[in-house]
Every structure is written in C-alpha cells, then in structure tokens.
CSV table of C-alpha atoms (C1' of nucleotides) in Angstrom, one decimal:
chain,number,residue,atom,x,y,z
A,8,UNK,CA,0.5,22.6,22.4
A,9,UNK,CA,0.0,22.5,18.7
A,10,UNK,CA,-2.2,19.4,17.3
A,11,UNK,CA,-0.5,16.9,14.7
A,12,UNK,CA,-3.2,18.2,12.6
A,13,UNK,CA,-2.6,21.8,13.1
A,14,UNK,CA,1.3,21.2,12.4
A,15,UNK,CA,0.5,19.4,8.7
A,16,UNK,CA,-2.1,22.5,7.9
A,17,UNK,CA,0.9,25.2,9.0
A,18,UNK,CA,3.4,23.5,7.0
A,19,UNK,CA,0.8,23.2,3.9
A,20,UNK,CA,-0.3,26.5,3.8
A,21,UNK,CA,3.6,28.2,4.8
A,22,UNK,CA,4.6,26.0,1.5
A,23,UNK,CA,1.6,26.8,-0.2
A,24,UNK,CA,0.0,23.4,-0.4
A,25,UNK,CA,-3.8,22.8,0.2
A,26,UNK,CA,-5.0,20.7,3.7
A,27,UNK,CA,-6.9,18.0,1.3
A,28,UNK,CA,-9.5,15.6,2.6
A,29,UNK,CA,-7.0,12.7,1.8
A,30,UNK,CA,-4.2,14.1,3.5
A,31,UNK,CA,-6.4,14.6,6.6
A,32,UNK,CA,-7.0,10.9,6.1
A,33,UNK,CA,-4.2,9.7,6.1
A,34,UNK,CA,-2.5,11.3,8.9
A,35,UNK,CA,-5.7,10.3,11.4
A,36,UNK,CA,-4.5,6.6,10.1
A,37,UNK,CA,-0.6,7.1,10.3
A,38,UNK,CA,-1.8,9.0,13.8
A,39,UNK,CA,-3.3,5.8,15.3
A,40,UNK,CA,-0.9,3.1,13.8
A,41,UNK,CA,1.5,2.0,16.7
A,42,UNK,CA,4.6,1.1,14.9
A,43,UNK,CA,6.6,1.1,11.5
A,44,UNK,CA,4.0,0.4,8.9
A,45,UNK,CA,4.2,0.3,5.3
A,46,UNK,CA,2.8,2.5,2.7
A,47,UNK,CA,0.8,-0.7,1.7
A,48,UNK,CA,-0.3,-1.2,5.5
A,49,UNK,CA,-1.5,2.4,5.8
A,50,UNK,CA,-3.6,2.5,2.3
A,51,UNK,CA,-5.4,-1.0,3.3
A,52,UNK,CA,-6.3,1.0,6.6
A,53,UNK,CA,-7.5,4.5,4.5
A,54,UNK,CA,-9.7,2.3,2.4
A,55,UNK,CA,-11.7,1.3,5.1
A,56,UNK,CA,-12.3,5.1,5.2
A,57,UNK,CA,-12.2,6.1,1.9
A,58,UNK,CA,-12.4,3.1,-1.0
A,59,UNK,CA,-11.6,5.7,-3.8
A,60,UNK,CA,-8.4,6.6,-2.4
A,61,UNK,CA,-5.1,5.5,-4.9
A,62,UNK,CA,-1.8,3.9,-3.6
A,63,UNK,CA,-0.1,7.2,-5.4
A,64,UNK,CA,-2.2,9.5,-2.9
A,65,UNK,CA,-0.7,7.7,0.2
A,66,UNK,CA,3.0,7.9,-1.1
A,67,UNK,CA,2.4,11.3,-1.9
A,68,UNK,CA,0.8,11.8,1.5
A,69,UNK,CA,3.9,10.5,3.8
A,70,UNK,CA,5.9,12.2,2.0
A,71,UNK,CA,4.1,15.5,3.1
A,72,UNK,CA,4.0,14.0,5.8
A,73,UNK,CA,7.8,13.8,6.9
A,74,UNK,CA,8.7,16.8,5.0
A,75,UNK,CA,5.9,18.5,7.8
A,76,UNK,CA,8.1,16.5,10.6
A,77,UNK,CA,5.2,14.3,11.4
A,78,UNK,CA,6.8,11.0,10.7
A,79,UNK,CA,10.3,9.5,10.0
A,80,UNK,CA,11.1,6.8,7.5
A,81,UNK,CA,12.8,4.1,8.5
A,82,UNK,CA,14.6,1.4,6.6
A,83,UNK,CA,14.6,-2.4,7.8
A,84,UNK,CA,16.4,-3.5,4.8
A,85,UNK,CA,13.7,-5.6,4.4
A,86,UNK,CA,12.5,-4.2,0.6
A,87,UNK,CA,10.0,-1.9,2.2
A,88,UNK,CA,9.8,1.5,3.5
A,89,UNK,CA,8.5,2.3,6.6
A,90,UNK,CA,7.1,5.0,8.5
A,91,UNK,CA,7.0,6.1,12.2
A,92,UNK,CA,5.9,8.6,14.8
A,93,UNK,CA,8.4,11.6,15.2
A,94,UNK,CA,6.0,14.4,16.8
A,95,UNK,CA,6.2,14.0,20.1
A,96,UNK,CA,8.2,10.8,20.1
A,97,UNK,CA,11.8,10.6,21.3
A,98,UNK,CA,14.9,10.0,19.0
A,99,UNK,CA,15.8,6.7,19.5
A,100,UNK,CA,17.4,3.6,17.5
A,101,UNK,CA,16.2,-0.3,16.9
A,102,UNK,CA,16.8,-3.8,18.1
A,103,UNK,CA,15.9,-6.0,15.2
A,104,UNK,CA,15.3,-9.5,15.6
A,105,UNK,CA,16.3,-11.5,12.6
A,106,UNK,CA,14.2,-14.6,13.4
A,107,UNK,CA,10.6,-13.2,14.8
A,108,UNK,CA,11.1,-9.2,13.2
A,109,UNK,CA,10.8,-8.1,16.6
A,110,UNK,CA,11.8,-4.3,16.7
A,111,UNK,CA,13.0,-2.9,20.5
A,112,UNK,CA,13.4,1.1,20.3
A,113,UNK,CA,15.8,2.3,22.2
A,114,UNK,CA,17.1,5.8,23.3
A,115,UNK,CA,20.3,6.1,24.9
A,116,UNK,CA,22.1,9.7,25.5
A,117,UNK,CA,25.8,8.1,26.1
A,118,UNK,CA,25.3,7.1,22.2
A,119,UNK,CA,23.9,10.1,21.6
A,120,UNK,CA,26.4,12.3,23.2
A,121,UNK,CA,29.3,10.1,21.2
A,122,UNK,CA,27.0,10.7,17.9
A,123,UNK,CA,27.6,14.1,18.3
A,124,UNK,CA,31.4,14.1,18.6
A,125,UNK,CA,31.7,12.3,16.1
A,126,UNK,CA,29.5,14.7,13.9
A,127,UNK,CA,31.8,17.4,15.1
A,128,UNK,CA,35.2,16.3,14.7
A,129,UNK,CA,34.3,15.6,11.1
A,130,UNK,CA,32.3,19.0,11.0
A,131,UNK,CA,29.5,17.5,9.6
A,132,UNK,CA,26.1,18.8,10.9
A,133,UNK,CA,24.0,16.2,10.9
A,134,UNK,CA,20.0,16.3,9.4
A,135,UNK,CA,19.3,12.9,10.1
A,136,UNK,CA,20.9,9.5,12.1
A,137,UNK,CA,19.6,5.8,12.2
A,138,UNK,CA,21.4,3.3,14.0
A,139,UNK,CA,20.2,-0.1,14.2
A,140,UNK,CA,21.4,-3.7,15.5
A,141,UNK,CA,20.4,-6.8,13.6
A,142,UNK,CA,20.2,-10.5,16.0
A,143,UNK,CA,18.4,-12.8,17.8
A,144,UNK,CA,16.2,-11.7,20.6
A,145,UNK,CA,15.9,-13.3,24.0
A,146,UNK,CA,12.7,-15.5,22.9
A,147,UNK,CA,13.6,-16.4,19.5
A,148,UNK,CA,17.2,-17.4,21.7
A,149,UNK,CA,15.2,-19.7,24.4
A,150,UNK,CA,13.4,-21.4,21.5
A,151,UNK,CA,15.9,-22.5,19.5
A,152,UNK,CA,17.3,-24.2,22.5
B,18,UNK,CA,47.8,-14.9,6.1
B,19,UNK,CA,44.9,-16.1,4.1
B,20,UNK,CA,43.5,-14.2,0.7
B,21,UNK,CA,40.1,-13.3,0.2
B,22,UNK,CA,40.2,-15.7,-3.0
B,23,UNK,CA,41.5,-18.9,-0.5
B,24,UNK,CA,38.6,-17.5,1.9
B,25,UNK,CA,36.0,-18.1,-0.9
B,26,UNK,CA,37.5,-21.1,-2.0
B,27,UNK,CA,37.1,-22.7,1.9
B,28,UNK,CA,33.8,-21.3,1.8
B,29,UNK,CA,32.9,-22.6,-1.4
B,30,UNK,CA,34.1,-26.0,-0.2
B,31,UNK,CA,32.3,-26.3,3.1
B,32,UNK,CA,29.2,-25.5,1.9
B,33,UNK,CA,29.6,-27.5,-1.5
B,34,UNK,CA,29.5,-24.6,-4.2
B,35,UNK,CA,31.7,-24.5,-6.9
B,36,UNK,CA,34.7,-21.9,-7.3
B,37,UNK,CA,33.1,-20.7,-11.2
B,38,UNK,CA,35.3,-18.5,-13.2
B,39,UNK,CA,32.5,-15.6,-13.0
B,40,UNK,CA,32.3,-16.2,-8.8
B,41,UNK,CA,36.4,-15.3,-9.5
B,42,UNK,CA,35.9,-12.4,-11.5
B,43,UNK,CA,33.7,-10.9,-9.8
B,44,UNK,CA,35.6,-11.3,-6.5
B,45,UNK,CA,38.7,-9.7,-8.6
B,46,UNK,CA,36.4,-6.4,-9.3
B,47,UNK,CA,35.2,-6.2,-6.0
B,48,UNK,CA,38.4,-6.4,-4.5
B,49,UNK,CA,39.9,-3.7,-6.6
B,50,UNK,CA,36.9,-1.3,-6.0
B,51,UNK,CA,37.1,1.3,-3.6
B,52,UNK,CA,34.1,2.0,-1.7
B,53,UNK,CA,30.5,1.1,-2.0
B,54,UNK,CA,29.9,-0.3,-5.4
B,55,UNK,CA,26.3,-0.8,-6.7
B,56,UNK,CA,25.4,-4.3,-8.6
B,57,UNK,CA,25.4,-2.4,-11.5
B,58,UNK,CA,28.6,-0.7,-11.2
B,59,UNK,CA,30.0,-4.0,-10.9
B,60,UNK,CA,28.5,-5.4,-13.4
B,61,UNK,CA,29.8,-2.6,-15.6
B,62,UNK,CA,33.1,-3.6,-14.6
B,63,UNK,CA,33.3,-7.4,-14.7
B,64,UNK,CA,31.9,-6.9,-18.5
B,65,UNK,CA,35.2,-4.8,-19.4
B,66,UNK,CA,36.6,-8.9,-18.8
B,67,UNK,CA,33.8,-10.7,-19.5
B,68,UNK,CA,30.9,-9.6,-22.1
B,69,UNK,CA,29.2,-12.4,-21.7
B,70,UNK,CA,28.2,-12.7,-18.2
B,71,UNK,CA,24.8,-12.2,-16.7
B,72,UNK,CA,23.4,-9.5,-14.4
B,73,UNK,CA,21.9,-12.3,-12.3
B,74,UNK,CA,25.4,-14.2,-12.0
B,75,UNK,CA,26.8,-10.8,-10.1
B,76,UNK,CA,23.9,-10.3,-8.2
B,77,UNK,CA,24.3,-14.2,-6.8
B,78,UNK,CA,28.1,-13.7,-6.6
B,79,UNK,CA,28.6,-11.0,-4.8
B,80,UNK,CA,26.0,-12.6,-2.2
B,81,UNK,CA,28.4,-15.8,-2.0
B,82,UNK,CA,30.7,-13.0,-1.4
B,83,UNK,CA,29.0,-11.7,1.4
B,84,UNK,CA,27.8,-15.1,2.7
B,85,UNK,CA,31.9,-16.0,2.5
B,86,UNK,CA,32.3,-13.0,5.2
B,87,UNK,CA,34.7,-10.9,2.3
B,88,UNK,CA,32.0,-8.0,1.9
B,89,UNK,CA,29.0,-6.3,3.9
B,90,UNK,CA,26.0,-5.1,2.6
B,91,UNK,CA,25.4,-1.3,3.3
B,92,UNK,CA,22.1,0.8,2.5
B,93,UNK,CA,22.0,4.7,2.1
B,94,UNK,CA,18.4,5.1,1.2
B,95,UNK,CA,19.3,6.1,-2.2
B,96,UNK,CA,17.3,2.7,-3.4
B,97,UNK,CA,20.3,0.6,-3.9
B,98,UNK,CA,22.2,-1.9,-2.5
B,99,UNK,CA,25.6,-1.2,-2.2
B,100,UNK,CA,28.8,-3.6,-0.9
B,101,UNK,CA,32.2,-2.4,1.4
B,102,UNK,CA,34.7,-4.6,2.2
B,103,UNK,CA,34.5,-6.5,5.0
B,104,UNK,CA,38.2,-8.6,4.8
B,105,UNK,CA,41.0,-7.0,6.5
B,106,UNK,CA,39.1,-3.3,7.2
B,107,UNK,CA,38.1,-2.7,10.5
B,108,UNK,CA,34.3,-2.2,11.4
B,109,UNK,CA,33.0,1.6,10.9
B,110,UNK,CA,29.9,3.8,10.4
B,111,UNK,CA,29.2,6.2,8.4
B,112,UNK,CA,28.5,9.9,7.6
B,113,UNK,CA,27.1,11.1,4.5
B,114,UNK,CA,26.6,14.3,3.1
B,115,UNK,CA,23.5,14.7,1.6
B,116,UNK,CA,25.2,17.3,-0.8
B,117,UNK,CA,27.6,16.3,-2.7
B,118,UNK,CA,27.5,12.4,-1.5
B,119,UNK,CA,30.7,12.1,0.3
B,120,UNK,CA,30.6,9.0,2.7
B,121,UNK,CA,33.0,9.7,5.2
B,122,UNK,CA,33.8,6.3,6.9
B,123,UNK,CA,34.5,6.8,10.6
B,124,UNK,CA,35.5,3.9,14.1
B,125,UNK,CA,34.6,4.6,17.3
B,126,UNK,CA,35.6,1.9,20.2
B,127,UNK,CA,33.6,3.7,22.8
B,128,UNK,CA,30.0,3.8,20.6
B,129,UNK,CA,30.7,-0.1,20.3
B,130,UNK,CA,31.0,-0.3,23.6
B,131,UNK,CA,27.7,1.5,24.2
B,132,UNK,CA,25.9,-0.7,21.5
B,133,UNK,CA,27.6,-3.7,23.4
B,134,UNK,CA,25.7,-2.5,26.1
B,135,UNK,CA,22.7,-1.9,25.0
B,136,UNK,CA,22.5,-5.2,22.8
B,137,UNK,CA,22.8,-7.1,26.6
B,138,UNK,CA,20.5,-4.8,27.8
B,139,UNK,CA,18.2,-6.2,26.1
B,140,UNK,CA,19.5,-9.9,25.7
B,141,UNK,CA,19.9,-9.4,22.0
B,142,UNK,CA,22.7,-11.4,20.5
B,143,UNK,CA,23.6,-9.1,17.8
B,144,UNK,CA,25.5,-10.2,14.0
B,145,UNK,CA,25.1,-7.0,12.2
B,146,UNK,CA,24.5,-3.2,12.7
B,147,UNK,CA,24.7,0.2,11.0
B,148,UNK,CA,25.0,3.5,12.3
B,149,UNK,CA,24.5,6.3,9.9
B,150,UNK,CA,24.3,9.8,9.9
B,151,UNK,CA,23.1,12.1,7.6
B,152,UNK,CA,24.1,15.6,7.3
B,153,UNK,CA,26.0,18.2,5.5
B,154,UNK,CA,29.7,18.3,5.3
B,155,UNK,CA,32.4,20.8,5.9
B,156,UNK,CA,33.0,21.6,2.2
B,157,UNK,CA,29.9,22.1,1.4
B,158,UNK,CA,29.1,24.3,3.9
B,159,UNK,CA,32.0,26.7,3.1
B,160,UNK,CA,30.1,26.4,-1.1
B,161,UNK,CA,26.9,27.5,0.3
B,162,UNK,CA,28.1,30.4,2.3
C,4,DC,C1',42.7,-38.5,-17.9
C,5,DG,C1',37.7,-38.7,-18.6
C,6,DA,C1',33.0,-39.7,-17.3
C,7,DA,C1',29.3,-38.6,-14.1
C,8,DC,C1',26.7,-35.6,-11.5
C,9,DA,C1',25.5,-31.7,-9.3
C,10,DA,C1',26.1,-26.7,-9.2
C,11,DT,C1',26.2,-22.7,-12.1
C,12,DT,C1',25.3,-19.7,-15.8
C,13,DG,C1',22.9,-16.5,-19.0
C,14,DA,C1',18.9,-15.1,-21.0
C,15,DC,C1',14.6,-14.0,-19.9
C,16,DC,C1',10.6,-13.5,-17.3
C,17,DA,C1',8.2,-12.3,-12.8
C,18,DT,C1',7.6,-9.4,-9.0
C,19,DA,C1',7.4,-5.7,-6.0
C,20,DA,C1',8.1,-0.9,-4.6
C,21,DT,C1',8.0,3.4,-6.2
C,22,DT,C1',7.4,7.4,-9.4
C,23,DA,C1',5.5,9.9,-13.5
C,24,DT,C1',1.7,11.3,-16.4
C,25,DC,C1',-2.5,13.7,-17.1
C,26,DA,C1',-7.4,14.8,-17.4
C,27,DA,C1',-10.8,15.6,-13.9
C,28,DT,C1',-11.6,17.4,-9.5
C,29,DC,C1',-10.9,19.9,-5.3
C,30,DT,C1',-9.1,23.8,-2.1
C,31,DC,C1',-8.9,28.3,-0.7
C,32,DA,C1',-8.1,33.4,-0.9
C,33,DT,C1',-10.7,36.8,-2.7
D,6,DA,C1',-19.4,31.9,-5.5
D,7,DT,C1',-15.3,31.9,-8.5
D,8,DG,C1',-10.9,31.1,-10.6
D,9,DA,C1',-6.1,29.9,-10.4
D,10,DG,C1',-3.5,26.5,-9.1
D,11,DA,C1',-2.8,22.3,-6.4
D,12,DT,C1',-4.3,17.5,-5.9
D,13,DT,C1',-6.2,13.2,-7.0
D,14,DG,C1',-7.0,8.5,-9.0
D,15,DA,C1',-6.1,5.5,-12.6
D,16,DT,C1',-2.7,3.7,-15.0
D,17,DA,C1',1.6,3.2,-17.2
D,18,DA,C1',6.6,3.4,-16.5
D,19,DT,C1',10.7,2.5,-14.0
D,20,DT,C1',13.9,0.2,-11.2
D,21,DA,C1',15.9,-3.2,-8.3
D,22,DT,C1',15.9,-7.7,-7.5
D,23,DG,C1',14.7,-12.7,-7.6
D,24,DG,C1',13.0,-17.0,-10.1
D,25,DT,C1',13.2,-20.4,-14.0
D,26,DC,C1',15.3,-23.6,-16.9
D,27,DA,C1',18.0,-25.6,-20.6
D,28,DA,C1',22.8,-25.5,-21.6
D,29,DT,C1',27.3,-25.4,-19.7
D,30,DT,C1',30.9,-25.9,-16.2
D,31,DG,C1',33.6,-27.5,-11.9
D,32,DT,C1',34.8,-31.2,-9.1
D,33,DT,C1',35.3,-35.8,-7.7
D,34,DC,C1',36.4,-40.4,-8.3
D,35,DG,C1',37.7,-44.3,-10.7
DNA sequence: CGAACAATTGACCATAATTATCAATCTCAT
DNA sequence: ATGAGATTGATAATTATGGTCAATTGTTCG
C-alpha cells in the first residue's frame, strides 16, 4: 500500500514537478487535520513548522495536492474553500447544520447507484459529484425549544 | 394564481420593506432570464432600463428576491454566485460539463426520497440542498474523439 | 392630497479570498 | 557538484461581495 507521501512524489515527478520541502509540509499538515479546513487554517498550522512559509505556497500546495488525488475541495457556501481527505476515504456527501456549522458525512450507495443513472441517461461521465443538505441538526433542534 | 411581482409585494409587506422601483426592475430581468444569471449579468441588464442604478442595489435585490422564495442561490465553483428560479419550476439538480459549460438541469423523485431518508436518519430538518455533478457531456465527447 | 418617517438607493470604500508577478532560491538528473 | 528549470516568498492585483451614509423614495395616515 502506497504512502500519501509516496503518491504526491509519483504524481510530481510523472508531471515533472519537484517533491519541495514545503510541499512535504504541507501535506504532513493537511495529513493530520481531521476535517474541512481552510487554506488559512492549514498555513496558521505550517507556520508552526515553517514561519517563512507564504499564503501563495499553501494555495499552490492544495492545489498539487488534489490534482495528485490527495484531497478534495469542498464548497460550504460559506465564502471559503475547503479541503478534505480523499486517499483512503470513502465518497460520501454532507449534513450541514445552519445554526452550530455542524457537518455529518454521509455515504449512502442507493444515492449513489441513482447518481449514476442519472449520469447515464444523460450520457454524461461524471469527474466529480457533491451533494449536500442544508438545516438544523438534532441539538441545535432541542435547544431552540 | 399569484405572480412573482404580488409574491414580493406580500413579502415586502410582512416584513415591512418597501416595493422600490429598482426591487421591480430587477425582479422584471430576473424573471425574463433563462438560467443561472450572475450579479453582474444582471446588472448588465437592468442598466439597458436603468443607467443609474447601483451594483449594490442588485446585489440587495436579488437577495429580497431570494428571501421572498422567487429565486435560489446556486454555486458551480466557478467563483460566482449565480440565481435559478425558484417560482413555479420544480426542484432539480444538476449536471455540468466541465467542457463546454452546459448545465443540464435534471428531477429525480426517488433521489429525494433517499435524501428524505437520510436527512431523518440523522434527525436533520433540512431547508436547502444541492446535488451536483460534474462531468463531461455527450457532445463533447463525440468533439474529442 | 401632502407631510412625516422609515426604508432604500447610489456612490464609494472596505474586506476577504484568491491569483499573478518576479527575482532569489531550491530540486534533481546527470 | 552543477546547471536547467521549477518553486518560493513577498507583494501587488484582482474579483466578488458587503458596509457606510447623505440624499432620495415609498407608504401611511391625517
């Protein structure tokens, strides 16, 4: 089982790209974030590594980053993009609360399966999908209350 | 039957706004627009009738326009806001080809159903979603062959 | 109708996210 | 180790969008 790390270095040098320290960086940060974080969420991390680093460096990083499969962007229509896992990670959609920003994943194969059909009988092949749904969650429910 | 512009109006009303001559004209463009419009794009427009007004007034009208229930904001990642109609047209997804651009807008009972189902999964009381899917489409497939 | 009052407008500025520029520096195959 | 070419960091530029405020407009009520 190839290593994140081993994946980014393939696609670099197959696209003849160089495996720079501050790439390296900031995939080990991207690596150990848990959910959805911003460009400006990861570069506050990287500094604690690296203080020289630039804001342009990160951008430039995710993007290698995706393009390498690595990561996903997703868009909460909240003004800012954000970035999560896709090595090694499931498809799957989002639950987003509207009052706390709570985000559920969820996978489902019966949407899946129907995404697909879709796709098919339009005979479009599809690259990329996002679905997400936008509401209250169960807490944010019992607390207005 | 009610019209969009007696669905403002009401709206207006009940939440004590005014019904301005802009809010009108830019309702009027909307609702002649086909599909998707930026803010600029109807700003463009509403200035063919009215040089004077500001790109601030369509920004705020078209989200009195939204809040009135007459249009939806929709987001294809292409770093701007864009508005559908909402009055009178059924709820859909979408497929886009990341070709030539071609949004193909497509309803599907049985993946509401499934969303339905995953929304009380998860106890999520759910006012908006989007379901998009990225691909390439059937003509430009046949160009590229 | 016309005055009063609050909402709206238009012009402009502010902000925030993202991208472009470019000289200095780094990476890697040889 | 070296050189060609890619990358970086700093900064400026760009773009979409939101805020401010004095002047104007829409609506209500007498």
């Amino acid at each position: 089982m190839k290593s994140a790390k081993d994946i980014l270095r393939r696609y670099l040098k197959s696209n003849g790209l160089l495996y720079s320290r501050q790439r390296e960086q900031v995939l080990d940060i991207f690596l150990k974030t848990e959910k959805h974080s911003t460009i400006n969420d990861l570069y506050e991390l990287v500094r604690k590594k690296n203080t020289k680093i630039g804001l342009a460096t990160v951008y430039r990083s995710m993007k290698v980053i995706c393009d390498a499969g690595l990561a996903r962007e997703t868009d909460f229509g909240d003004g800012a993009r954000r970035y999560e896992h896709k090595y090694k990670h499931q498809h799957h959609h989002h639950l987003v609360c509207i009052k706390c920003g709570r985000i559920v994943e969820i996978a489902s194969p019966r949407l899946e399966q129907i995404q697909r059909q879709l796709a098919k009988k339009h005979d479009f092949t599809v690259s990329r999908d996002t679905m997400k749904m936008f509401g209250i969650c169960r807490a944010c429910k019992r607390k207005s209350k």
